[in-house]
XYZ file of C-alpha atoms in Angstrom:
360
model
C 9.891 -7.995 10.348
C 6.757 -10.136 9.157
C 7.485 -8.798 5.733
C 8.805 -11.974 3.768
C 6.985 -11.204 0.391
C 8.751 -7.833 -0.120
C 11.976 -8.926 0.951
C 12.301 -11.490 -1.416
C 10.629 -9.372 -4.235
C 13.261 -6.764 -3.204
C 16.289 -9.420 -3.237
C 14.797 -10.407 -6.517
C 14.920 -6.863 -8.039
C 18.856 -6.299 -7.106
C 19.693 -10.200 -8.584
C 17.762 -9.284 -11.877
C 20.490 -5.845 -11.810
C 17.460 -4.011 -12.254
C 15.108 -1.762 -9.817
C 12.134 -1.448 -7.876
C 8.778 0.590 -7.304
C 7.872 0.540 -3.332
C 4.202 1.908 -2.654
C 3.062 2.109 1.221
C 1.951 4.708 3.756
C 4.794 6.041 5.544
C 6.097 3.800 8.586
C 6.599 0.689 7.200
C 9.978 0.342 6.972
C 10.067 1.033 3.553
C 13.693 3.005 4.253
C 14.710 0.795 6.662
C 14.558 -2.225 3.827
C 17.135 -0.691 1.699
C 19.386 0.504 4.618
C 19.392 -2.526 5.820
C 20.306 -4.138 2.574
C 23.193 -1.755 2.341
C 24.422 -3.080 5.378
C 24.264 -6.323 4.591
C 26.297 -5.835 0.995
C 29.688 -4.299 1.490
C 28.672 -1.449 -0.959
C 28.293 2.313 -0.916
C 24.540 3.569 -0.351
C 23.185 7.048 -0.709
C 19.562 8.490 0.034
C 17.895 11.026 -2.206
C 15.191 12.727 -1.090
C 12.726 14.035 -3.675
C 11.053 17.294 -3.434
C 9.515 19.957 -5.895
C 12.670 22.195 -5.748
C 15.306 19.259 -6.650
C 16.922 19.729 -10.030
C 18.799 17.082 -12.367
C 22.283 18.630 -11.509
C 21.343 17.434 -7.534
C 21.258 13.910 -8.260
C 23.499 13.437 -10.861
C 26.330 16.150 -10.458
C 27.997 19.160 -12.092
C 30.762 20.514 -12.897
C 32.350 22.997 -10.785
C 35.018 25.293 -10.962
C 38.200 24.581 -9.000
C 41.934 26.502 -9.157
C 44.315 23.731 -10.389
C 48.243 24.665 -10.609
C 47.615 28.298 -10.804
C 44.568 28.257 -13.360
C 41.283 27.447 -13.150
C 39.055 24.545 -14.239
C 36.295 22.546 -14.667
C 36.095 19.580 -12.396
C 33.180 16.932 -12.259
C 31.803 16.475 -9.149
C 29.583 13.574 -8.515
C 25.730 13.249 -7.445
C 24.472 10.941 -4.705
C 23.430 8.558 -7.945
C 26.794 7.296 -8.031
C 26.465 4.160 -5.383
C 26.181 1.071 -5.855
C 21.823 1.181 -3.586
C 20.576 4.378 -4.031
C 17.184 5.258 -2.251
C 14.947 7.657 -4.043
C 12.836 8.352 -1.367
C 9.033 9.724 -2.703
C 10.024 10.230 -6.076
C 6.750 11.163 -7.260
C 7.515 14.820 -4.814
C 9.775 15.750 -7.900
C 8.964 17.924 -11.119
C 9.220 15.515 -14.125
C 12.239 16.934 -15.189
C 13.700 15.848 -12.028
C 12.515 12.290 -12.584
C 13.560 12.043 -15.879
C 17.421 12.828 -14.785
C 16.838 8.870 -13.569
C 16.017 7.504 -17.128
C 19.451 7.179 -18.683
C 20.720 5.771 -15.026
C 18.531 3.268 -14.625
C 18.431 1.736 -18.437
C 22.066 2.382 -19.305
C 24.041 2.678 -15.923
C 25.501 5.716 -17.043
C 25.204 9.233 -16.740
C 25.924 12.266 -19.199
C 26.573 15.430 -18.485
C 28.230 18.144 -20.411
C 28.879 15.637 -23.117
C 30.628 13.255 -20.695
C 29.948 9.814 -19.467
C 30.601 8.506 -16.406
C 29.414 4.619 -15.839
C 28.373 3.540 -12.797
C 29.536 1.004 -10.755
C 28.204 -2.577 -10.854
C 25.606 -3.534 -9.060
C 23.582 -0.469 -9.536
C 20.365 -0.707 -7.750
C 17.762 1.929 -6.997
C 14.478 1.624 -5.054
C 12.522 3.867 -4.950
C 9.148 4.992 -2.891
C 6.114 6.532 -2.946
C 3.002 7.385 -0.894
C -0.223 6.718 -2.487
C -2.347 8.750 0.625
C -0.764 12.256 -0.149
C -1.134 13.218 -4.018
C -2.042 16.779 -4.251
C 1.189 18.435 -5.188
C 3.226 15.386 -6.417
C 3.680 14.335 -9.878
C 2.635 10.557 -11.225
C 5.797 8.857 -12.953
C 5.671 8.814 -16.529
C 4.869 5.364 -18.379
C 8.451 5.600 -19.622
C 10.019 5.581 -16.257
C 7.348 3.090 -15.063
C 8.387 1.046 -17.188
C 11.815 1.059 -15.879
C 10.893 -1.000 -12.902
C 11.095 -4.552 -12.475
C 8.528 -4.603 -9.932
C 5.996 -2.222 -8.321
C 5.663 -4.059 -4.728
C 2.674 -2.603 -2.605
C 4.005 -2.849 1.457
C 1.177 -4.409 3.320
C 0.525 -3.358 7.118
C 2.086 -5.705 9.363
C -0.123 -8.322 11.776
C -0.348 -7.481 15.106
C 2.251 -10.311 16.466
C 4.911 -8.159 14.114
C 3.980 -5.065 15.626
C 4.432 -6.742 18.833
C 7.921 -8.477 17.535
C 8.832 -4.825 15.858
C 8.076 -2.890 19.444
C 10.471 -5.229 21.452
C 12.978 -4.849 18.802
C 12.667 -1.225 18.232
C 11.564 0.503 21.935
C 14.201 -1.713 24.004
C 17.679 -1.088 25.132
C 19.599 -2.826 22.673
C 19.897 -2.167 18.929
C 20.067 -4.683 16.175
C 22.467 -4.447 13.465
C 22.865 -6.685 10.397
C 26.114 -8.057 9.705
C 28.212 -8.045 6.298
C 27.360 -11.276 4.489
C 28.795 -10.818 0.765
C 30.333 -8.201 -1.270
C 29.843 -6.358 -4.646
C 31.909 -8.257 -6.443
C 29.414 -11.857 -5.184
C 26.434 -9.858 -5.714
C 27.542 -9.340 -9.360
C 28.779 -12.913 -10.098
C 25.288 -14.329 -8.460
C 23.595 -11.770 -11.153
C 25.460 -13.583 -13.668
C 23.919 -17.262 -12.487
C 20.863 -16.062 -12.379
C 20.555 -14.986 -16.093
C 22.398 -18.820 -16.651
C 19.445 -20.923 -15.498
C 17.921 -22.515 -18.256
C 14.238 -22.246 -19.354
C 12.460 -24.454 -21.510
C 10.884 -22.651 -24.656
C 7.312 -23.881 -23.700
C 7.105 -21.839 -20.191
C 8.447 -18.839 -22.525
C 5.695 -18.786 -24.627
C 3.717 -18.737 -21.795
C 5.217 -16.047 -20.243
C 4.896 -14.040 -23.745
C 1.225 -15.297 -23.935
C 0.413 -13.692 -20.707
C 2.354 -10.599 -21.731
C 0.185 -10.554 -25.202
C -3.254 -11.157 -22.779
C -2.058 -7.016 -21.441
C -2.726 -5.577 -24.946
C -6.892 -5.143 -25.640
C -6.319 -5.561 -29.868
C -4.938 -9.405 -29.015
C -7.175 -12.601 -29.604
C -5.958 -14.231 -26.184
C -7.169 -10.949 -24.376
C -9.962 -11.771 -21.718
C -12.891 -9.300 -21.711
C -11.899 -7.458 -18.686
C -8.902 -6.369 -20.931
C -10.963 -5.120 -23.993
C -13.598 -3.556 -21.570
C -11.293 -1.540 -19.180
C -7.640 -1.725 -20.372
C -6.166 0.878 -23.092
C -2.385 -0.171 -23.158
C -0.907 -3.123 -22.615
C 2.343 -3.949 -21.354
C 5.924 -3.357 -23.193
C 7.957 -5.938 -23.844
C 10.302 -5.160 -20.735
C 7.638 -6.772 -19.550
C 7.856 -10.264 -20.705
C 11.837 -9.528 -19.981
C 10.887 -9.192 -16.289
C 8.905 -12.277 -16.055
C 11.568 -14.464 -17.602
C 13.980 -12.705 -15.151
C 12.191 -12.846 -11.922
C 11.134 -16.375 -12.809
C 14.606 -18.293 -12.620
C 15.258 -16.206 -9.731
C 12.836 -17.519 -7.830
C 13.554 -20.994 -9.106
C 17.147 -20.607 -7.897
C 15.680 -19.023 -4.482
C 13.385 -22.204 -4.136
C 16.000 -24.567 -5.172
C 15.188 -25.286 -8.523
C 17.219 -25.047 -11.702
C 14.765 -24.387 -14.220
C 12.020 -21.838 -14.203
C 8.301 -23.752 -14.197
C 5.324 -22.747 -15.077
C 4.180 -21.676 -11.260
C 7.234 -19.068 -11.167
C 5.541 -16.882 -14.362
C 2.306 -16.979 -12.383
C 4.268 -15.652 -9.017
C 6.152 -13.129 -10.429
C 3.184 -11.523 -12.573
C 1.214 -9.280 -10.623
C 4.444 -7.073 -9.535
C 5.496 -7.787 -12.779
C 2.620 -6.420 -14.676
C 0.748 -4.032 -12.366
C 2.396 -0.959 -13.057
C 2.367 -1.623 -16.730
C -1.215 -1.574 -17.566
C -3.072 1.530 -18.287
C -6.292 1.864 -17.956
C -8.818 2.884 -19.683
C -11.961 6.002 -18.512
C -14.668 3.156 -18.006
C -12.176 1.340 -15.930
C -11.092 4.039 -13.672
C -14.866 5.241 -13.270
C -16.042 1.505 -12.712
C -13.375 0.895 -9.932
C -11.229 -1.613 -11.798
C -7.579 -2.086 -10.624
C -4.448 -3.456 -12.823
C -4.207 -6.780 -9.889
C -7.374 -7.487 -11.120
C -6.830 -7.220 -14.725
C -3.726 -9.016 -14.012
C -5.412 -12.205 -12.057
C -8.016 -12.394 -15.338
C -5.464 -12.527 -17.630
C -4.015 -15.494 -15.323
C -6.884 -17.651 -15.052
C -7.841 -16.906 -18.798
C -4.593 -18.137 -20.095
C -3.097 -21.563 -20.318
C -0.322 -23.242 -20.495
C 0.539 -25.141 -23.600
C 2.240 -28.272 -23.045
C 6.056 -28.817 -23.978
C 7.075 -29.785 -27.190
C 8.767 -33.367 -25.212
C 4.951 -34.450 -24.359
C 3.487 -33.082 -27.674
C 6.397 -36.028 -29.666
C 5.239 -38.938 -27.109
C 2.131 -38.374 -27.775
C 2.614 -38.021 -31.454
C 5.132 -41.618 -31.290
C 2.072 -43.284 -29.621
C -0.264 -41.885 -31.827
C 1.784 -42.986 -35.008
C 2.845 -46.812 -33.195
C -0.541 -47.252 -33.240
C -1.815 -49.894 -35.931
C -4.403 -48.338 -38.255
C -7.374 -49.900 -39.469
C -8.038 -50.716 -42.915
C -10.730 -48.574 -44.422
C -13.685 -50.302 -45.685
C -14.257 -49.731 -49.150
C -18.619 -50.133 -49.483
C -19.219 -51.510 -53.264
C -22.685 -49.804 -53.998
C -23.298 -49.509 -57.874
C -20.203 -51.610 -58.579
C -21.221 -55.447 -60.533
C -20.658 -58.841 -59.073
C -17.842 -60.501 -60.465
C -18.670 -63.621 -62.709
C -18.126 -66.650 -60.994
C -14.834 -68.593 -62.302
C -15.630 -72.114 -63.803
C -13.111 -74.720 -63.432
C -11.070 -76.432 -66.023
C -12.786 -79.217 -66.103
C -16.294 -77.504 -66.671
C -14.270 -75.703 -69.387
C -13.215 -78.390 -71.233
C -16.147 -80.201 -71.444
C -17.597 -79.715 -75.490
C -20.655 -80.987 -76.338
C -20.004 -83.561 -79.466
C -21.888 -86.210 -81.097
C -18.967 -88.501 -81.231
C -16.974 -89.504 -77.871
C -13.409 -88.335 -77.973
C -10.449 -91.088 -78.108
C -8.994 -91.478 -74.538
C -5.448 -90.051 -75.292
C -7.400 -86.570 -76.751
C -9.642 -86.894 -73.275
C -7.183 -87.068 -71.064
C -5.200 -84.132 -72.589
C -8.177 -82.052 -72.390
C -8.660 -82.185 -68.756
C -6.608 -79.837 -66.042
């Protein structure tokens, strides 16, 4: 309730078939989003929950040893990874070599084990959380698996009129279910539109001139990025602005991505893939700030349709003849006429047939 921004963030991660990074105190209904999400999509959901002791072989299976017709073999038996929503609940409680039994999942949609793979089924989505209050004995998420994420949403606290609206819902008599709207199958073909919807090449190069803006050793970089910032973003990056950009063009209506979607989708697009530098951690600086420099320093460049009108007025334009200035150069002798030509001087007057012969 009251949370429209990360619902349609979180709607935007499963479209994109990719995942995303929740970060919140606990209470927020960060668990109840993806529940509620599986209930909505006729698809299988499982919950992980992340703690120091969890190995690989808990989340994506093992094989086990089973009597089969009298002898014994080695059956694979599958982890809670294999749904279609999977909830990783404070996956930053887990050693890294817990979290890194995710990497293969996530990026290929497969999982290997004993030299086997087993795909998963389509749409795989997995969202996972984390609290940012309790961090002594929990273990950051690598860069690598960072960059996994489509978006790293941050869960606001709710006003008060949706705590009121969530304590008549939630401390009453009756119970509020969500209904099934749309299957696996939809979910999958909608994924399909979504990477359909056309883009025109200017907003792209805008997209991978924001991306390029991340990186400190770039000429478009603002000075908060050379000051404070040591790495940039990957190029999953500019990926996941294109992405999330004719998603929400479809989600407004639209069916081609403007310039206004890059700039909406780039903060949870981008905040979890900038690393900062010492001065910027000591000086207070946070990646949404980077990230809003970077916006305002960057422009758009106009299309390539208004760049040829321009260049068709330009050239239907007459142009003036250039004056030529004749310093140093000699007047030209003036021309005399025939008659001034013809004219001898002679001591005896010509007949008048050789007279008039003589003149023009």
């Amino acid at each position: 309730m009251g949370q429209a921004a990360l619902v349609r963030q979180t709607l935007t991660g499963l479209l994109a078939n990719s995942h995303v990074l929740l970060e919140g105190v606990p209470g927020l209904g960060k668990t109840m989003l993806v529940r509620t999400i599986a209930d909505v999509i006729d698809c299988t959901f499982n919950r992980i929950q992340f703690t120091p002791d969890l190995m690989p072989a808990d989340i994506t299976g093992t094989n086990i040893l089973i009597e089969e017709g009298g002898q014994r073999v080695f059956r694979f038996q599958p982890g809670p990874i294999f749904a279609n929503l999977v909830l990783a609940d404070e996956i930053n409680r887990a050693t890294p070599k817990t979290q890194s039994s995710l990497l293969e999942a996530m990026q290929e949609h497969q999982v290997t084990v004993a030299r086997q793979r087993y795909p998963l089924e389509a749409p795989f989505f997995v969202l996972a959380t984390q609290n940012p209050l309790e961090m002594e004995g929990t273990y950051p998420l690598p860069e690598a698996q960072l960059d996994r994420f489509l978006f790293k949403v941050m869960v606001p606290f709710p006003s008060e009129e949706d705590l009121i609206t969530i304590m008549d819902r939630t401390t009453g008599s009756e119970s509020v279910t969500a209904e099934k709207t749309c299957t696996a199958d939809e979910i999958v073909e909608m994924q399909r539109l979504a990477r359909a919807v056309p883009i025109a090449p200017h907003v792209t190069a805008y997209a991978v001139s924001v991306l390029a803006a991340t990186h400190p050793d770039q000429p478009r970089a603002p000075g908060i990025v050379r000051d404070y910032v040591r790495y940039g973003g990957s190029p999953r990056g500019a990926q996941a602005l294109v992405t999330a950009g004719k998603i929400y063009a479809l989600l407004d209506g639209r069916f081609n991505v403007a310039i206004d979607d890059i700039r909406a989708v780039a903060l949870p697009s981008l905040r979890h893939r900038i690393i900062l530098n010492f001065e910027g951690e000591a000086e207070g600086i946070t990646t949404e700030a980077v990230v809003r420099a970077i916006l305002e320093a960057v422009v758009a460049r106009p299309s390539s349709s208004r760049r040829s009108a321009a260049s068709e007025r330009w050239t239907a334009r007459p142009r003036p003849r250039p004056l030529r200035p004749r310093i140093g150069r000699r007047p030209a002798p003036a021309r005399r006429s025939c008659r001034a030509r013809s004219i001898r001087p002679s001591s005896t007057r010509p007949s008048s047939a050789s007279s008039n012969a003589s003149f023009c």
